[in-house]
Amino acid sequence: MAVRCHLRLAAAACLALLSVTPACAGGSIAFVDAMQNFDPPSALIDEIEKAAREANVKADEIICDATRFGPQWTRISGGRASPYECPIGKRTLVISGRHEYRDALGKVLPQDGLALEEHAASVRDVDITWEWK
């Protein structure tokens, strides 16, 4: 009986986690458009500029793969969010962040809200980190 209860709690926790994350489908996004979804730290900008120069590519030529919001997200369906995987030359830049959801009035929504998918009108990536692969 106790095992069954623990399994139900674990299943409920998994469902709650899945309800606040974007769908797992990927989608391409221009690098310059991805940069609109977060405030890039100056160190990241410096690294990107250096890598782009070395690879002889312009920022508007870089295409990233990102997580796409599925149809359950009423207002941001089809939008993109981190992680962004951006090939630049022979390396790939992976930019990650925590998703911050806002309602139509710009108020930050709690991550544990069950109606998050209905009320999120925008998403920003915050607490940005990055690594090269």
PDB file of C-alpha atoms in Angstrom:
ATOM      1  CA  MET A   1       0.000   0.000   0.000  1.00  0.00           C
ATOM      2  CA  ALA A   2       2.809   2.425   0.919  1.00  0.00           C
ATOM      3  CA  VAL A   3       4.621   1.655  -2.339  1.00  0.00           C
ATOM      4  CA  ARG A   4       1.486   2.413  -4.358  1.00  0.00           C
ATOM      5  CA  CYS A   5       1.114   5.753  -2.544  1.00  0.00           C
ATOM      6  CA  HIS A   6       4.751   6.651  -3.288  1.00  0.00           C
ATOM      7  CA  LEU A   7       4.290   5.771  -6.950  1.00  0.00           C
ATOM      8  CA  ARG A   8       1.218   7.989  -7.166  1.00  0.00           C
ATOM      9  CA  LEU A   9       3.099  10.865  -5.538  1.00  0.00           C
ATOM     10  CA  ALA A  10       6.023  10.383  -7.920  1.00  0.00           C
ATOM     11  CA  ALA A  11       3.665  10.327 -10.919  1.00  0.00           C
ATOM     12  CA  ALA A  12       1.932  13.493  -9.714  1.00  0.00           C
ATOM     13  CA  ALA A  13       5.290  15.228  -9.264  1.00  0.00           C
ATOM     14  CA  CYS A  14       6.344  14.256 -12.792  1.00  0.00           C
ATOM     15  CA  LEU A  15       3.101  15.582 -14.247  1.00  0.00           C
ATOM     16  CA  ALA A  16       3.504  18.861 -12.377  1.00  0.00           C
ATOM     17  CA  LEU A  17       7.050  19.245 -13.699  1.00  0.00           C
ATOM     18  CA  LEU A  18       5.998  18.485 -17.251  1.00  0.00           C
ATOM     19  CA  SER A  19       3.207  21.025 -17.072  1.00  0.00           C
ATOM     20  CA  VAL A  20       5.636  23.936 -16.622  1.00  0.00           C
ATOM     21  CA  THR A  21       8.179  22.949 -19.242  1.00  0.00           C
ATOM     22  CA  PRO A  22       7.881  23.511 -22.975  1.00  0.00           C
ATOM     23  CA  ALA A  23       7.110  20.624 -25.260  1.00  0.00           C
ATOM     24  CA  CYS A  24      10.174  18.618 -26.203  1.00  0.00           C
ATOM     25  CA  ALA A  25       9.896  19.377 -29.886  1.00  0.00           C
ATOM     26  CA  GLY A  26      12.788  21.295 -31.334  1.00  0.00           C
ATOM     27  CA  GLY A  27      12.646  24.137 -33.748  1.00  0.00           C
ATOM     28  CA  SER A  28      15.053  26.430 -35.490  1.00  0.00           C
ATOM     29  CA  ILE A  29      15.424  30.082 -34.621  1.00  0.00           C
ATOM     30  CA  ALA A  30      17.756  32.705 -36.020  1.00  0.00           C
ATOM     31  CA  PHE A  31      20.487  33.512 -33.534  1.00  0.00           C
ATOM     32  CA  VAL A  32      19.631  37.223 -33.630  1.00  0.00           C
ATOM     33  CA  ASP A  33      16.011  36.339 -32.752  1.00  0.00           C
ATOM     34  CA  ALA A  34      17.091  34.028 -29.922  1.00  0.00           C
ATOM     35  CA  MET A  35      19.082  36.908 -28.431  1.00  0.00           C
ATOM     36  CA  GLN A  36      15.805  38.820 -28.026  1.00  0.00           C
ATOM     37  CA  ASN A  37      14.615  36.194 -25.518  1.00  0.00           C
ATOM     38  CA  PHE A  38      17.262  37.025 -22.903  1.00  0.00           C
ATOM     39  CA  ASP A  39      19.727  39.674 -21.797  1.00  0.00           C
ATOM     40  CA  PRO A  40      23.097  38.284 -22.892  1.00  0.00           C
ATOM     41  CA  PRO A  41      25.981  38.873 -20.486  1.00  0.00           C
ATOM     42  CA  SER A  42      28.810  40.892 -22.033  1.00  0.00           C
ATOM     43  CA  ALA A  43      31.211  37.938 -21.647  1.00  0.00           C
ATOM     44  CA  LEU A  44      28.866  35.848 -23.809  1.00  0.00           C
ATOM     45  CA  ILE A  45      28.731  38.572 -26.468  1.00  0.00           C
ATOM     46  CA  ASP A  46      32.547  38.726 -26.502  1.00  0.00           C
ATOM     47  CA  GLU A  47      32.823  34.946 -26.943  1.00  0.00           C
ATOM     48  CA  ILE A  48      30.236  34.898 -29.730  1.00  0.00           C
ATOM     49  CA  GLU A  49      31.899  37.746 -31.621  1.00  0.00           C
ATOM     50  CA  LYS A  50      35.283  36.018 -31.365  1.00  0.00           C
ATOM     51  CA  ALA A  51      33.901  32.639 -32.486  1.00  0.00           C
ATOM     52  CA  ALA A  52      31.998  34.225 -35.388  1.00  0.00           C
ATOM     53  CA  ARG A  53      35.145  36.058 -36.561  1.00  0.00           C
ATOM     54  CA  GLU A  54      37.205  32.862 -36.357  1.00  0.00           C
ATOM     55  CA  ALA A  55      34.533  30.916 -38.278  1.00  0.00           C
ATOM     56  CA  ASN A  56      34.078  33.780 -40.762  1.00  0.00           C
ATOM     57  CA  VAL A  57      30.302  33.954 -40.223  1.00  0.00           C
ATOM     58  CA  LYS A  58      27.990  36.844 -39.440  1.00  0.00           C
ATOM     59  CA  ALA A  59      25.554  36.777 -36.531  1.00  0.00           C
ATOM     60  CA  ASP A  60      22.542  36.836 -38.869  1.00  0.00           C
ATOM     61  CA  GLU A  61      23.817  33.666 -40.583  1.00  0.00           C
ATOM     62  CA  ILE A  62      23.791  31.607 -37.381  1.00  0.00           C
ATOM     63  CA  ILE A  63      20.761  29.348 -36.937  1.00  0.00           C
ATOM     64  CA  CYS A  64      20.102  27.736 -33.560  1.00  0.00           C
ATOM     65  CA  ASP A  65      17.981  24.816 -32.473  1.00  0.00           C
ATOM     66  CA  ALA A  66      15.742  25.540 -29.486  1.00  0.00           C
ATOM     67  CA  THR A  67      12.903  24.094 -27.480  1.00  0.00           C
ATOM     68  CA  ARG A  68       9.496  24.855 -28.983  1.00  0.00           C
ATOM     69  CA  PHE A  69       6.355  25.465 -26.950  1.00  0.00           C
ATOM     70  CA  GLY A  70       3.605  23.005 -27.864  1.00  0.00           C
ATOM     71  CA  PRO A  71      -0.086  23.688 -28.489  1.00  0.00           C
ATOM     72  CA  GLN A  72      -0.971  23.307 -24.804  1.00  0.00           C
ATOM     73  CA  TRP A  73       0.602  26.752 -24.304  1.00  0.00           C
ATOM     74  CA  THR A  74      -2.378  28.879 -25.288  1.00  0.00           C
ATOM     75  CA  ARG A  75      -0.580  32.177 -25.937  1.00  0.00           C
ATOM     76  CA  ILE A  76       3.031  31.236 -26.614  1.00  0.00           C
ATOM     77  CA  SER A  77       2.532  28.094 -28.694  1.00  0.00           C
ATOM     78  CA  GLY A  78       5.237  27.802 -31.339  1.00  0.00           C
ATOM     79  CA  GLY A  79       7.568  30.137 -29.452  1.00  0.00           C
ATOM     80  CA  ARG A  80      11.140  29.158 -28.631  1.00  0.00           C
ATOM     81  CA  ALA A  81      13.078  29.047 -25.375  1.00  0.00           C
ATOM     82  CA  SER A  82      16.382  27.768 -24.042  1.00  0.00           C
ATOM     83  CA  PRO A  83      18.375  25.716 -24.344  1.00  0.00           C
ATOM     84  CA  TYR A  84      19.638  27.119 -27.636  1.00  0.00           C
ATOM     85  CA  GLU A  85      22.178  25.040 -29.561  1.00  0.00           C
ATOM     86  CA  CYS A  86      24.002  27.247 -32.033  1.00  0.00           C
ATOM     87  CA  PRO A  87      26.658  25.813 -34.356  1.00  0.00           C
ATOM     88  CA  ILE A  88      29.402  28.372 -34.956  1.00  0.00           C
ATOM     89  CA  GLY A  89      32.232  27.019 -37.041  1.00  0.00           C
ATOM     90  CA  LYS A  90      33.362  23.639 -35.738  1.00  0.00           C
ATOM     91  CA  ARG A  91      31.875  24.135 -32.272  1.00  0.00           C
ATOM     92  CA  THR A  92      28.370  24.436 -30.886  1.00  0.00           C
ATOM     93  CA  LEU A  93      27.395  27.071 -28.364  1.00  0.00           C
ATOM     94  CA  VAL A  94      24.745  25.880 -25.899  1.00  0.00           C
ATOM     95  CA  ILE A  95      22.932  28.705 -24.104  1.00  0.00           C
ATOM     96  CA  SER A  96      20.705  27.759 -21.182  1.00  0.00           C
ATOM     97  CA  GLY A  97      18.540  29.660 -18.755  1.00  0.00           C
ATOM     98  CA  ARG A  98      15.627  29.474 -16.381  1.00  0.00           C
ATOM     99  CA  HIS A  99      12.269  30.228 -17.988  1.00  0.00           C
ATOM    100  CA  GLU A 100      10.429  33.195 -16.515  1.00  0.00           C
ATOM    101  CA  TYR A 101       6.787  33.316 -17.570  1.00  0.00           C
ATOM    102  CA  ARG A 102       4.714  36.521 -17.542  1.00  0.00           C
ATOM    103  CA  ASP A 103       1.015  37.192 -17.974  1.00  0.00           C
ATOM    104  CA  ALA A 104      -0.476  39.739 -20.399  1.00  0.00           C
ATOM    105  CA  LEU A 105       0.125  42.532 -17.858  1.00  0.00           C
ATOM    106  CA  GLY A 106       3.802  41.615 -17.471  1.00  0.00           C
ATOM    107  CA  LYS A 107       3.438  40.048 -14.025  1.00  0.00           C
ATOM    108  CA  VAL A 108       5.789  37.121 -13.340  1.00  0.00           C
ATOM    109  CA  LEU A 109       3.774  33.925 -12.959  1.00  0.00           C
ATOM    110  CA  PRO A 110       4.586  31.309 -10.300  1.00  0.00           C
ATOM    111  CA  GLN A 111       6.242  28.187 -11.730  1.00  0.00           C
ATOM    112  CA  ASP A 112       3.977  25.884  -9.769  1.00  0.00           C
ATOM    113  CA  GLY A 113       0.735  27.326 -11.109  1.00  0.00           C
ATOM    114  CA  LEU A 114      -1.436  24.746 -12.810  1.00  0.00           C
ATOM    115  CA  ALA A 115      -2.879  27.365 -15.172  1.00  0.00           C
ATOM    116  CA  LEU A 116       0.567  28.492 -16.324  1.00  0.00           C
ATOM    117  CA  GLU A 117       0.035  27.157 -19.845  1.00  0.00           C
ATOM    118  CA  GLU A 118      -3.153  29.212 -20.192  1.00  0.00           C
ATOM    119  CA  HIS A 119      -1.932  32.458 -18.663  1.00  0.00           C
ATOM    120  CA  ALA A 120       1.664  32.732 -19.892  1.00  0.00           C
ATOM    121  CA  ALA A 121       1.670  35.486 -22.504  1.00  0.00           C
ATOM    122  CA  SER A 122       5.457  35.719 -22.770  1.00  0.00           C
ATOM    123  CA  VAL A 123       8.580  33.920 -21.652  1.00  0.00           C
ATOM    124  CA  ARG A 124      12.110  35.187 -21.026  1.00  0.00           C
ATOM    125  CA  ASP A 125      15.233  33.221 -20.287  1.00  0.00           C
ATOM    126  CA  VAL A 126      16.967  34.430 -17.125  1.00  0.00           C
ATOM    127  CA  ASP A 127      20.033  33.300 -15.158  1.00  0.00           C
ATOM    128  CA  ILE A 128      21.850  32.629 -18.429  1.00  0.00           C
ATOM    129  CA  THR A 129      24.696  30.120 -18.629  1.00  0.00           C
ATOM    130  CA  TRP A 130      26.557  28.824 -21.667  1.00  0.00           C
ATOM    131  CA  GLU A 131      29.094  26.248 -22.719  1.00  0.00           C
ATOM    132  CA  TRP A 132      30.897  25.234 -25.883  1.00  0.00           C
ATOM    133  CA  LYS A 133      30.719  21.698 -27.238  1.00  0.00           C
TER     134      LYS A 133
END
